[in-house]
């Protein structure tokens, strides 16, 4: 059995009375991409801060390449590349200067550093914008530079904390492609996001995180199994939604109904949506709902999250 | 440790690219030095000689004392007393022959002895100079002292004292003269002229802003996320702190050095002493100022908060350190003030301007060392926002 690149055991951390991370365990093997999927405030960044040695856990342990972060932080950090959620770049400096600066702090120098800077600029597609001050970059370019810095020293473990936030679809695709390429080269990747599509596309395994806990963990297909293969149906519209909720819950194919807080939207888990949809629509309109939109989807991580927590992943 | 220098180098480079250090560290303080020296320096330094016309009863002891006091103001303003008739005073003032007129009523001493408050009038020309105000202030001070003495004596008389005793007390006052004077507001240990004080004060005040450029960068970098990135690197976290401290310190020493040099070149009457000794003073004073920034960086939740806290600290230390007007405090507060880097810079430059060497600076250097230790201890102690830094 190979040593995992990252082994996290029962991490726990409170801020004052609030327990923000509550017993998180994770394992990432070489070449594997593991996702942490969870809504805002789930504790993803706090977990990553403890893994990267930025925050002391109240309890639990972190090992990178078998090195305990608490016992020998410098040795553990040598194998780690962190891409923080915030744009961790110096705005006054160019892309190249940012890379040279962080490269030197990683202990790189000379031709090896120069060669590697050129390589990562190429990977993230910033070669022709290497010299201008990075404050003039678009959001997507800044994100790409943020990632390039994390890759520079060819770490065994790359941690990306929501690397595509605020990025246009094109840059986003470029970012996802480079992450796929890296894991293809054998890098272990820990990837947090609250975009279900990204987790589904990139990750070999996914941990679903909510309120400080990993509430389910497995491959995409394993996770979807949890819902028993139910489809998701979403009704959008106005009317006496409380009464509509009760009415549609009476349909045998409908397994669960939730109101999305603050929105005129009912989300339900349905066994065999294509067959049941006409009955659902008829019941809802019969109960007084004016429909604006009806969406059905095959079981996905969104439905898993809804099933497990009763909340939508993004609201 | 080479990597500490990499961080310091990158920091300094970014400060140069950002340019605010040139504005707030050099341009603004230089402009203020110049403006303040235009406004304030003449007040203490360039009082013209003045002639004061005094009319009063002949052979009146207390009138004599008043005249002597005015004539004895030599150190501050050169006063010539001209005895005149009350009726002539307006004409003398109108012609510009005298800068002030003092009219003492008949029976002045006697009225005082009776516990009355006789009216002494000070007449000034249409646009009195500062000299006229000095004369007014001195006359006012002398009168207060006379009346206070007389009142005390009158009260003593009512309680059973003898009238002769009262007269004796007043006679004594007349003989020794009241302790009213007009000295330039210099404290004993400062040998700086008014203009030199302005240069030293502004340099000290703005130092508290310059040293923010390195250390308070910690708060900014916390917001940017670059601090998280630095701490995820295989370097000890205290190297990051050290590099920020070094950046602040270098910037502070350079900017303050340039300001003092510019002040000396700009004004020909500013002489601060040996550059080598001043350099030693700067190293210590800037280190102490830097240490304060670490406390701010630790408690501030955002760059904005840090900026506000820094401004409050700068104004408090600037005012109490005499950057805007002279202050002198004694006792415990005065001792505490010796720890203030702005006070220390002024005091230290007073010593160097007076020809003192490094040995003479020892108390100032010691105070700054104490300040560094105290602030470092405080920075470690106060609860911060994040645990690692
Ligand atoms: N230093 C801190 N002090 C107090 N509370 C904190 C601190 N850091 C995080 N928290 C709280 O911990 C909770 C989890 O925060 P965290 O940043 O880990 O969530 P997240 O899953 O990364 O969310 P997002 O998707 O918005 O980035 C939040 O409620 C947050 O307010
Ligand atoms: Mg986060």
XYZ file of C-alpha atoms and ligand atoms in Angstrom:
736
model
C 0.000 0.000 0.000
C 1.392 3.417 -0.962
C 1.823 6.108 1.680
C -0.871 8.701 1.125
C 0.397 12.151 0.119
C -2.055 13.670 2.560
C -3.479 11.987 5.613
C -5.777 14.046 7.826
C -7.215 12.571 10.999
C -10.071 13.940 13.074
C -9.225 17.628 12.698
C -11.124 19.857 15.030
C -11.089 23.612 15.453
C -13.237 26.172 17.274
C -13.344 29.943 17.175
C -14.709 30.987 20.531
C -17.843 28.962 21.188
C -18.322 27.975 17.514
C -16.871 24.651 16.390
C -16.050 25.382 12.784
C -14.305 22.125 11.882
C -15.605 19.131 13.734
C -13.672 15.902 13.203
C -12.634 16.034 9.557
C -10.614 13.105 8.176
C -9.273 12.899 4.619
C -6.831 10.964 2.528
C -5.321 11.861 -0.821
C -3.134 9.394 -2.741
C -0.603 10.237 -5.466
C -2.277 11.169 -8.735
C -5.629 11.440 -7.041
C -7.883 14.489 -6.993
C -10.099 14.761 -3.941
C -12.804 17.366 -3.690
C -14.273 19.104 -0.668
C -17.717 20.268 -1.692
C -19.727 22.434 0.638
C -21.682 25.672 0.926
C -20.309 28.999 2.207
C -19.191 28.720 5.789
C -18.982 24.908 5.772
C -15.420 25.069 7.095
C -13.482 24.270 3.920
C -10.984 27.106 4.195
C -10.506 26.499 7.906
C -9.753 22.830 7.188
C -7.252 23.800 4.502
C -5.605 26.367 6.752
C -4.924 23.619 9.272
C -3.632 21.271 6.571
C -1.268 23.970 5.286
C 0.034 24.765 8.781
C -1.491 28.258 8.930
C -3.822 27.477 11.792
C -3.263 25.201 14.748
C -5.853 22.479 15.105
C -7.441 22.065 18.526
C -7.265 18.360 17.927
C -6.346 15.857 15.219
C -3.333 15.509 12.954
C -2.080 16.320 9.465
C 0.595 14.326 7.655
C 2.013 15.312 4.294
C 4.186 12.617 2.663
C 4.203 10.988 6.055
C 5.603 14.096 7.815
C 3.573 15.387 10.750
C 2.743 19.092 10.288
C 2.725 19.718 14.036
C 6.119 18.078 14.612
C 8.107 19.251 11.600
C 6.213 22.001 9.802
C 9.084 23.046 7.545
C 9.628 19.520 6.198
C 5.895 19.008 5.727
C 5.478 22.352 3.948
C 8.235 21.479 1.479
C 5.835 19.072 -0.279
C 2.945 21.488 -0.276
C 1.693 23.947 -2.877
C -1.126 26.193 -1.658
C -3.451 28.216 -3.849
C -5.381 30.325 -1.316
C -8.976 31.379 -1.776
C -7.880 35.030 -1.742
C -5.783 36.221 -4.658
C -2.437 35.793 -2.996
C -0.361 37.891 -5.360
C 1.472 41.206 -5.066
C -0.409 43.705 -7.230
C 2.544 46.018 -7.830
C 4.717 43.176 -9.125
C 4.510 41.537 -12.536
C 3.557 37.890 -12.973
C 7.204 37.023 -13.463
C 8.358 38.958 -10.364
C 5.663 37.314 -8.252
C 6.823 33.907 -9.453
C 10.510 34.677 -8.889
C 9.774 35.983 -5.401
C 7.809 32.955 -4.222
C 10.188 30.622 -6.064
C 13.137 32.015 -4.104
C 11.227 31.569 -0.850
C 10.688 27.937 -1.835
C 14.475 27.701 -2.062
C 14.683 27.649 -5.864
C 17.297 29.657 -7.739
C 19.301 30.201 -10.914
C 18.487 28.494 -14.184
C 16.236 25.929 -12.534
C 14.027 28.747 -11.241
C 14.063 30.609 -14.562
C 13.141 27.477 -16.480
C 10.331 26.614 -14.102
C 8.903 30.158 -14.145
C 8.723 29.977 -17.940
C 7.040 26.572 -17.712
C 4.285 27.563 -15.290
C 3.618 30.823 -17.147
C 3.015 28.621 -20.152
C 0.794 26.187 -18.227
C -1.544 28.984 -17.129
C -1.317 30.869 -20.424
C 0.284 34.061 -19.104
C 3.543 33.992 -21.068
C 2.713 37.095 -23.096
C 1.548 39.030 -20.034
C 4.527 38.096 -17.879
C 5.994 41.563 -17.379
C 3.135 44.007 -16.663
C 2.090 44.803 -13.080
C -0.398 42.132 -12.034
C -2.824 44.758 -10.705
C -3.683 45.426 -14.356
C -4.803 41.796 -14.858
C -8.385 40.660 -15.293
C -9.902 38.561 -12.512
C -9.302 35.387 -14.491
C -5.657 36.208 -15.153
C -5.075 36.914 -11.469
C -6.621 33.552 -10.606
C -4.338 31.852 -13.112
C -1.277 33.555 -11.674
C -2.458 32.534 -8.200
C -2.433 28.916 -9.370
C 0.903 29.221 -11.174
C 2.589 30.262 -7.913
C 1.250 27.151 -6.192
C 2.659 24.913 -8.933
C 6.069 26.496 -9.193
C 8.076 24.137 -7.008
C 6.338 20.986 -8.292
C 4.796 20.061 -4.961
C 3.602 16.534 -4.246
C 0.367 17.961 -2.888
C -1.458 20.862 -4.481
C -4.255 22.442 -2.461
C -6.653 24.668 -4.379
C -9.213 26.638 -2.371
C -12.076 27.670 -4.669
C -9.701 28.595 -7.493
C -12.399 29.544 -9.999
C -14.399 32.064 -7.991
C -15.205 35.149 -10.022
C -13.737 33.836 -13.243
C -15.217 33.913 -16.767
C -16.186 30.527 -18.288
C -13.180 30.482 -20.594
C -10.604 31.057 -17.854
C -12.482 28.621 -15.706
C -12.191 25.927 -18.329
C -8.484 26.657 -18.728
C -8.035 26.305 -14.962
C -9.917 23.022 -14.800
C -7.889 21.682 -17.732
C -4.589 22.504 -16.068
C -5.705 20.813 -12.856
C -6.652 17.710 -14.848
C -3.253 17.744 -16.555
C -1.413 18.031 -13.230
C -3.181 15.123 -11.649
C -2.446 13.200 -14.852
C 1.245 13.807 -14.080
C 0.850 12.201 -10.670
C 0.308 15.250 -8.446
C -2.110 14.757 -5.564
C -4.755 17.474 -5.548
C -7.135 18.648 -2.843
C -9.776 20.868 -4.404
C -12.470 22.799 -2.569
C -15.439 24.291 -4.299
C -19.093 24.965 -3.938
C -19.655 24.306 -7.631
C -21.003 20.807 -7.991
C -20.070 20.666 -11.702
C -16.388 21.234 -10.915
C -16.326 18.550 -8.258
C -18.076 16.093 -10.626
C -15.693 16.824 -13.478
C -12.362 16.875 -11.627
C -12.530 14.722 -8.573
C -11.885 11.036 -8.169
C -13.416 11.218 -4.734
C -15.527 13.884 -3.109
C -16.168 14.748 0.514
C -19.393 16.612 1.080
C -18.913 19.102 3.858
C -21.504 20.914 5.908
C -21.296 22.715 9.244
C -17.753 21.533 9.939
C -18.247 17.847 9.143
C -17.675 15.638 6.143
C -21.177 14.193 5.985
C -20.550 11.824 3.067
C -17.513 10.719 1.137
C -16.924 8.622 -1.974
C -16.830 8.658 -5.759
C -19.524 10.592 -7.529
C -21.469 7.436 -8.304
C -21.203 6.150 -4.743
C -22.540 9.437 -3.439
C -25.429 9.531 -5.876
C -26.378 6.030 -4.695
C -27.183 7.552 -1.295
C -30.243 9.236 -2.760
C -31.536 5.893 -4.000
C -31.369 7.175 -7.569
C -34.102 9.771 -7.131
C -34.329 12.657 -9.611
C -34.608 16.284 -8.573
C -37.621 18.359 -9.602
C -37.694 22.090 -8.970
C -40.832 24.191 -9.240
C -40.498 27.968 -9.436
C -43.476 30.264 -9.110
C -45.888 32.182 -6.876
C -48.788 31.073 -4.758
C -49.509 29.574 -1.346
C -46.264 27.613 -1.311
C -46.881 26.067 2.119
C -50.076 24.484 0.899
C -48.482 23.455 -2.396
C -45.686 21.793 -0.441
C -48.171 19.669 1.491
C -50.144 18.831 -1.644
C -47.198 17.608 -3.747
C -45.764 15.677 -0.799
C -48.910 13.513 -1.054
C -47.899 12.203 -4.496
C -46.456 8.680 -4.043
C -43.413 9.244 -6.331
C -42.372 12.373 -4.385
C -40.010 11.415 -1.595
C -38.995 14.731 -0.089
C -39.978 18.361 -0.578
C -38.013 21.405 0.567
C -38.607 25.106 0.344
C -35.482 27.057 -0.573
C -35.251 29.717 2.087
C -36.270 33.149 0.860
C -37.037 32.005 -2.673
C -40.215 31.073 -4.467
C -38.934 27.661 -5.178
C -39.836 24.096 -4.187
C -37.237 21.386 -4.608
C -38.234 17.717 -4.391
C -36.677 14.292 -4.705
C -38.775 12.231 -7.088
C -38.591 8.525 -7.957
C -38.939 8.474 -11.770
C -39.444 12.137 -12.582
C -40.379 11.652 -16.287
C -43.450 9.609 -15.280
C -44.448 11.715 -12.269
C -43.891 15.209 -13.646
C -47.356 15.735 -15.082
C -48.998 14.737 -11.790
C -46.694 17.095 -9.875
C -47.449 20.049 -12.134
C -51.202 19.343 -12.013
C -51.196 19.093 -8.204
C -49.170 22.282 -7.777
C -51.354 24.355 -10.072
C -54.441 22.758 -8.515
C -53.227 23.978 -5.091
C -53.020 27.533 -6.418
C -49.423 27.849 -7.638
C -48.656 29.942 -10.710
C -45.662 28.197 -12.277
C -42.828 30.178 -13.834
C -40.433 27.332 -14.394
C -40.080 23.587 -13.928
C -36.683 21.882 -13.881
C -35.907 18.222 -13.641
C -32.467 16.718 -13.294
C -30.900 13.314 -13.007
C -29.502 12.512 -9.569
C -26.389 14.584 -8.920
C -24.352 15.925 -6.028
C -26.863 18.694 -5.547
C -29.547 16.123 -4.833
C -27.183 14.266 -2.532
C -26.608 17.444 -0.557
C -30.302 18.209 -0.460
C -31.027 14.673 0.630
C -28.444 14.753 3.409
C -28.966 18.255 4.770
C -32.330 19.430 3.559
C -30.569 22.501 2.155
C -29.612 23.561 -1.336
C -25.855 23.674 -1.969
C -26.100 27.219 -3.222
C -28.826 29.480 -2.037
C 18.381 33.771 6.288
C 19.028 34.833 2.719
C 15.323 34.443 2.231
C 14.651 37.148 4.825
C 16.612 39.498 2.589
C 14.613 38.293 -0.423
C 11.457 39.356 1.443
C 12.923 42.695 2.551
C 14.140 43.411 -0.981
C 10.766 42.627 -2.490
C 9.034 44.788 0.126
C 11.247 47.802 -0.512
C 10.850 47.368 -4.246
C 7.067 47.385 -3.922
C 7.170 50.489 -1.724
C 9.197 52.244 -4.391
C 6.771 51.119 -7.111
C 3.800 52.183 -4.997
C 5.293 55.654 -4.368
C 3.144 56.543 -1.318
C 6.251 56.366 0.833
C 7.700 59.306 -1.072
C 4.555 61.323 -0.559
C 3.841 60.548 3.093
C 7.395 59.887 4.188
C 9.138 62.801 2.504
C 7.081 65.314 0.534
C 4.334 66.010 3.084
C 6.603 66.343 6.132
C 9.013 68.596 4.229
C 6.163 70.831 3.157
C 4.856 70.969 6.733
C 8.283 71.771 8.151
C 8.453 74.701 5.813
C 4.922 75.915 6.562
C 5.254 75.495 10.332
C 8.557 77.273 10.406
C 6.946 80.226 8.594
C 4.103 80.309 11.097
C 5.719 79.477 14.383
C 9.410 80.139 14.279
C 9.190 83.984 14.295
C 7.072 83.904 17.428
C 9.830 82.700 19.653
C 12.823 83.990 17.816
C 12.430 87.259 16.069
C 10.905 89.729 18.557
C 11.896 93.270 17.663
C 13.252 95.624 20.349
C 10.405 97.729 21.724
C 10.026 101.002 23.575
C 7.308 101.138 26.224
C 5.916 104.436 27.498
C 5.099 104.260 31.217
C 3.207 106.954 33.057
C 2.725 106.610 36.775
C 3.013 108.272 40.171
C 6.560 109.263 41.031
C 8.231 107.442 43.925
C 5.607 104.752 44.025
C 7.437 101.531 45.020
C 5.303 99.064 43.113
C 5.289 101.206 39.976
C 9.064 101.124 40.166
C 9.012 97.360 40.374
C 6.769 97.121 37.321
C 9.126 99.309 35.332
C 12.116 97.243 36.410
C 10.416 94.006 35.442
C 9.656 95.339 31.989
C 13.160 96.586 31.547
C 14.606 93.283 32.681
C 13.027 91.132 29.965
C 16.268 91.211 27.975
C 16.467 87.514 27.125
C 13.173 87.545 25.307
C 12.634 91.032 24.028
C 14.703 94.125 24.371
C 12.507 96.698 26.182
C 13.391 100.353 26.595
C 11.231 102.162 29.156
C 10.310 105.753 28.429
C 8.774 107.748 31.267
C 5.932 109.819 29.930
C 2.860 111.781 30.843
C -0.423 109.920 30.575
C -1.698 112.587 28.180
C 1.195 112.089 25.757
C 0.839 108.333 25.449
C -1.807 108.281 22.656
C 0.330 110.552 20.489
C 3.454 108.443 21.096
C 1.537 105.350 20.096
C 0.058 107.001 17.013
C 3.499 108.216 15.849
C 4.901 104.731 16.311
C 7.444 106.097 18.803
C 6.503 103.403 21.302
C 5.148 99.876 20.872
C 3.002 99.997 24.011
C 1.879 102.372 26.696
C 1.354 101.478 30.358
C -0.772 103.827 32.502
C -0.466 103.335 36.250
C -3.033 105.255 38.356
C -2.097 107.542 41.212
C -1.905 105.904 44.614
C -1.203 102.552 43.030
C 0.763 100.996 45.912
C -1.586 102.375 48.520
C -4.667 101.066 46.760
C -3.081 97.647 46.564
C -2.208 97.753 50.218
C -5.869 98.462 51.003
C -6.842 95.313 49.176
C -8.332 97.199 46.213
C -7.666 96.265 42.599
C -6.368 99.437 40.946
C -6.695 99.533 37.142
C -3.486 99.581 35.175
C -4.102 100.255 31.511
C -2.000 98.873 28.697
C -2.442 100.808 25.464
C -1.413 99.246 22.211
C -1.201 100.702 18.712
C -3.797 99.830 16.049
C -1.888 96.773 14.911
C 0.173 95.644 17.851
C 3.131 93.392 17.147
C 3.890 90.320 19.146
C 6.050 92.599 21.288
C 2.945 94.466 22.454
C 1.346 91.213 23.460
C 4.428 90.243 25.413
C 4.276 93.567 27.287
C 0.568 93.051 28.034
C 1.196 89.540 29.285
C 4.030 90.679 31.531
C 2.065 93.601 33.020
C -0.859 91.310 33.592
C 1.327 88.758 35.325
C 2.939 91.388 37.569
C -0.443 92.791 38.583
C -1.836 89.393 39.415
C 1.082 88.761 41.655
C 0.728 92.124 43.390
C -2.996 91.700 43.957
C -2.614 88.146 45.180
C -0.015 89.240 47.708
C -2.104 92.218 48.772
C -5.265 90.152 49.136
C -3.508 87.596 51.255
C -2.130 90.347 53.394
C -5.541 92.048 53.694
C -7.104 88.776 54.730
C -4.386 88.276 57.313
C -5.117 91.766 58.631
C -8.794 91.013 59.078
C -7.877 87.908 60.985
C -5.970 90.051 63.421
C -2.727 90.989 61.773
C -1.256 94.470 62.102
C -1.459 97.002 59.262
C 2.300 97.516 59.547
C 2.881 93.869 58.768
C 0.835 94.168 55.585
C 2.858 97.126 54.450
C 6.008 95.173 55.201
C 4.898 92.263 53.012
C 4.144 94.606 50.121
C 7.422 96.395 50.604
C 9.192 93.052 50.401
C 7.404 92.300 47.158
C 8.512 95.611 45.798
C 12.094 94.957 46.835
C 12.488 91.431 45.457
C 10.348 91.919 42.374
C 7.737 89.555 41.152
C 8.810 86.349 39.503
C 7.152 87.124 36.232
C 9.118 86.864 33.060
C 8.863 85.954 29.466
C 11.186 83.218 28.451
C 11.138 81.203 25.262
C 9.237 78.035 26.113
C 12.287 75.886 26.295
C 12.601 73.036 28.675
C 15.874 72.614 30.390
C 17.159 69.604 28.471
C 16.380 70.912 25.013
C 18.947 72.958 23.233
C 17.052 73.136 19.981
C 15.966 76.433 18.512
C 12.317 76.803 17.555
C 13.049 75.978 13.942
C 15.184 72.991 14.835
C 12.353 71.762 17.031
C 9.983 71.979 14.108
C 12.358 69.935 11.933
C 12.881 67.350 14.693
C 9.169 67.259 15.595
C 7.946 66.745 12.043
C 10.624 64.130 11.374
C 9.540 62.288 14.534
C 5.833 62.580 13.806
C 6.094 61.310 10.250
C 8.438 58.533 11.301
C 5.375 56.982 12.947
C 3.799 56.805 9.502
C 6.867 55.644 7.608
C 7.480 52.649 9.854
C 3.937 51.509 9.097
C 4.881 50.754 5.506
C 6.655 47.539 6.434
C 5.038 46.078 9.540
C 1.464 47.147 8.850
C 1.943 45.454 5.475
C 1.316 42.304 7.514
C -2.306 43.360 7.915
C -2.629 44.198 4.238
C -1.077 40.880 3.267
C -3.464 39.092 5.590
C -6.269 40.573 3.494
C -4.573 39.871 0.182
C -3.898 36.250 1.146
C -0.183 36.597 0.458
C 0.478 36.176 4.169
C -1.218 32.767 4.077
C 0.942 31.924 1.101
C 4.134 33.074 2.835
C 3.268 31.006 5.887
C 2.657 27.930 3.756
C 6.259 28.152 2.516
C 9.008 26.093 4.111
C 10.372 29.008 6.137
C 9.949 29.727 9.867
C 7.079 32.132 10.386
C 9.181 34.508 12.481
C 11.307 35.172 9.387
C 8.259 36.816 7.880
C 7.912 39.047 10.965
C 11.606 39.804 10.956
C 11.538 40.802 7.294
C 8.643 43.194 7.854
C 10.371 44.692 10.875
C 13.564 45.172 8.873
C 11.665 46.833 6.010
C 10.040 49.273 8.416
C 13.290 49.983 10.134
C 15.238 50.631 6.930
C 12.489 52.827 5.518
C 12.216 54.725 8.809
C 15.945 55.356 9.128
C 16.255 56.416 5.482
C 13.207 58.683 5.423
C 13.991 60.343 8.767
C 17.634 60.757 7.813
C 16.627 62.421 4.551
C 14.148 64.681 6.378
C 16.719 65.850 8.914
C 19.264 66.400 6.165
C 16.737 68.292 4.052
C 15.740 70.368 7.099
C 19.370 71.314 7.704
C 19.882 72.258 4.058
C 16.579 74.102 3.738
C 17.082 76.354 6.764
C 20.549 77.819 7.342
C 19.899 78.230 11.066
C 19.234 74.512 11.646
C 22.289 72.705 12.971
C 21.628 69.283 14.422
C 25.126 68.041 15.148
C 27.323 65.178 14.020
C 25.708 62.984 11.340
C 27.360 59.842 12.741
C 25.930 60.425 16.224
C 22.542 61.303 14.744
C 22.658 58.023 12.789
C 23.090 56.077 16.039
C 20.156 57.993 17.531
C 18.015 57.227 14.483
C 18.739 53.489 14.587
C 17.397 53.343 18.143
C 14.457 55.720 17.749
C 13.261 54.022 14.551
C 13.532 50.587 16.150
C 11.271 51.762 18.981
C 8.773 53.288 16.551
C 8.781 50.036 14.561
C 8.087 47.995 17.673
C 4.854 49.964 18.232
C 3.665 48.943 14.760
C 3.889 45.269 15.686
C 1.311 45.817 18.420
C -1.009 47.559 15.953
C -0.508 44.791 13.368
C -1.402 42.218 15.987
C -4.685 43.755 17.117
C -5.976 45.344 13.900
C -8.675 43.392 12.132
C -8.295 45.128 8.816
C -5.918 47.398 6.977
C -8.356 50.255 7.567
C -8.354 49.679 11.303
C -4.592 49.510 11.285
C -4.445 52.823 9.431
C -6.774 54.506 11.910
C -4.900 53.068 14.890
C -1.619 54.213 13.410
C -2.928 57.749 12.932
C -4.198 57.905 16.505
C -0.903 56.632 17.847
C 1.045 59.057 15.657
C -1.007 62.059 16.730
C -0.911 61.096 20.407
C 2.813 60.479 20.428
C 3.422 63.449 18.143
C 1.538 65.869 20.399
C 2.906 64.536 23.654
C 6.344 64.367 22.084
C 6.255 68.042 21.190
C 5.964 67.723 17.418
C 3.458 70.571 17.229
C 4.054 72.672 20.322
C 6.410 72.394 23.196
C 5.398 70.297 26.109
C 7.058 69.845 29.413
C 5.841 67.380 31.942
C 7.355 66.411 35.175
C 7.012 63.458 37.461
C 5.838 60.023 36.416
C 4.241 61.275 33.217
C 7.432 63.005 32.219
C 9.394 59.822 32.793
C 6.883 57.859 30.706
C 7.247 60.411 27.941
C 10.931 59.603 27.670
C 9.800 56.325 26.072
C 7.983 58.211 23.336
C 10.093 57.999 20.152
C 9.093 61.530 19.141
C 10.220 62.876 22.532
C 13.389 60.831 22.246
C 14.196 62.169 18.795
C 13.758 65.766 19.967
C 15.713 65.179 23.128
C 18.424 63.236 21.319
C 18.788 65.898 18.629
C 18.968 68.488 21.411
C 21.952 66.566 22.733
C 23.619 66.145 19.345
C 22.945 69.776 18.413
C 24.665 70.782 21.632
C 27.719 68.796 20.515
C 26.943 65.633 22.475
C 28.325 62.257 21.423
C 27.043 58.697 21.614
C 27.873 58.488 25.310
C 25.746 61.548 26.035
C 22.911 59.860 24.170
C 22.999 56.846 26.490
C 19.808 57.707 28.448
C 17.887 58.241 25.213
C 19.207 55.006 23.685
C 18.355 53.141 26.859
C 14.802 54.510 26.850
C 14.359 53.388 23.244
C 15.704 49.938 24.082
C 13.169 49.711 26.914
C 10.397 50.777 24.575
C 11.324 48.026 22.093
C 11.271 45.393 24.806
C 7.963 46.657 26.220
C 6.272 46.737 22.812
C 7.611 43.313 21.831
C 6.262 41.884 25.083
C 2.918 43.586 24.472
C 2.724 42.309 20.876
C 3.302 38.772 22.095
C 0.779 39.143 24.917
C -2.226 40.812 23.319
C -4.729 38.434 21.790
C -4.563 38.625 18.014
C -6.874 37.726 15.199
C -5.118 34.630 13.926
C -3.024 32.126 15.794
C 0.028 31.684 13.638
C 0.603 35.358 12.998
N -10.497 33.530 12.343
C -11.797 33.260 12.528
N -12.428 33.699 13.632
C -13.732 33.431 13.833
N -14.502 32.744 12.998
C -13.950 32.266 11.879
C -12.571 32.504 11.577
N -12.287 31.922 10.391
C -13.441 31.354 9.973
N -14.430 31.552 10.857
C -15.815 31.059 10.745
O -15.770 29.683 10.457
C -16.789 29.307 9.561
C -16.196 28.531 8.411
O -15.407 29.385 7.635
P -14.599 28.875 6.380
O -13.911 30.059 5.799
O -13.761 27.730 6.772
O -15.770 28.394 5.407
P -15.675 27.956 3.878
O -16.284 26.606 3.786
O -14.308 28.088 3.366
O -16.641 29.009 3.206
P -16.527 29.740 1.783
O -17.116 28.824 0.783
O -17.370 30.959 1.967
O -15.110 30.055 1.543
C -17.483 30.583 9.140
O -18.683 30.675 9.856
C -16.546 31.676 9.565
O -17.234 32.826 9.937
Mg -13.448 29.239 1.978
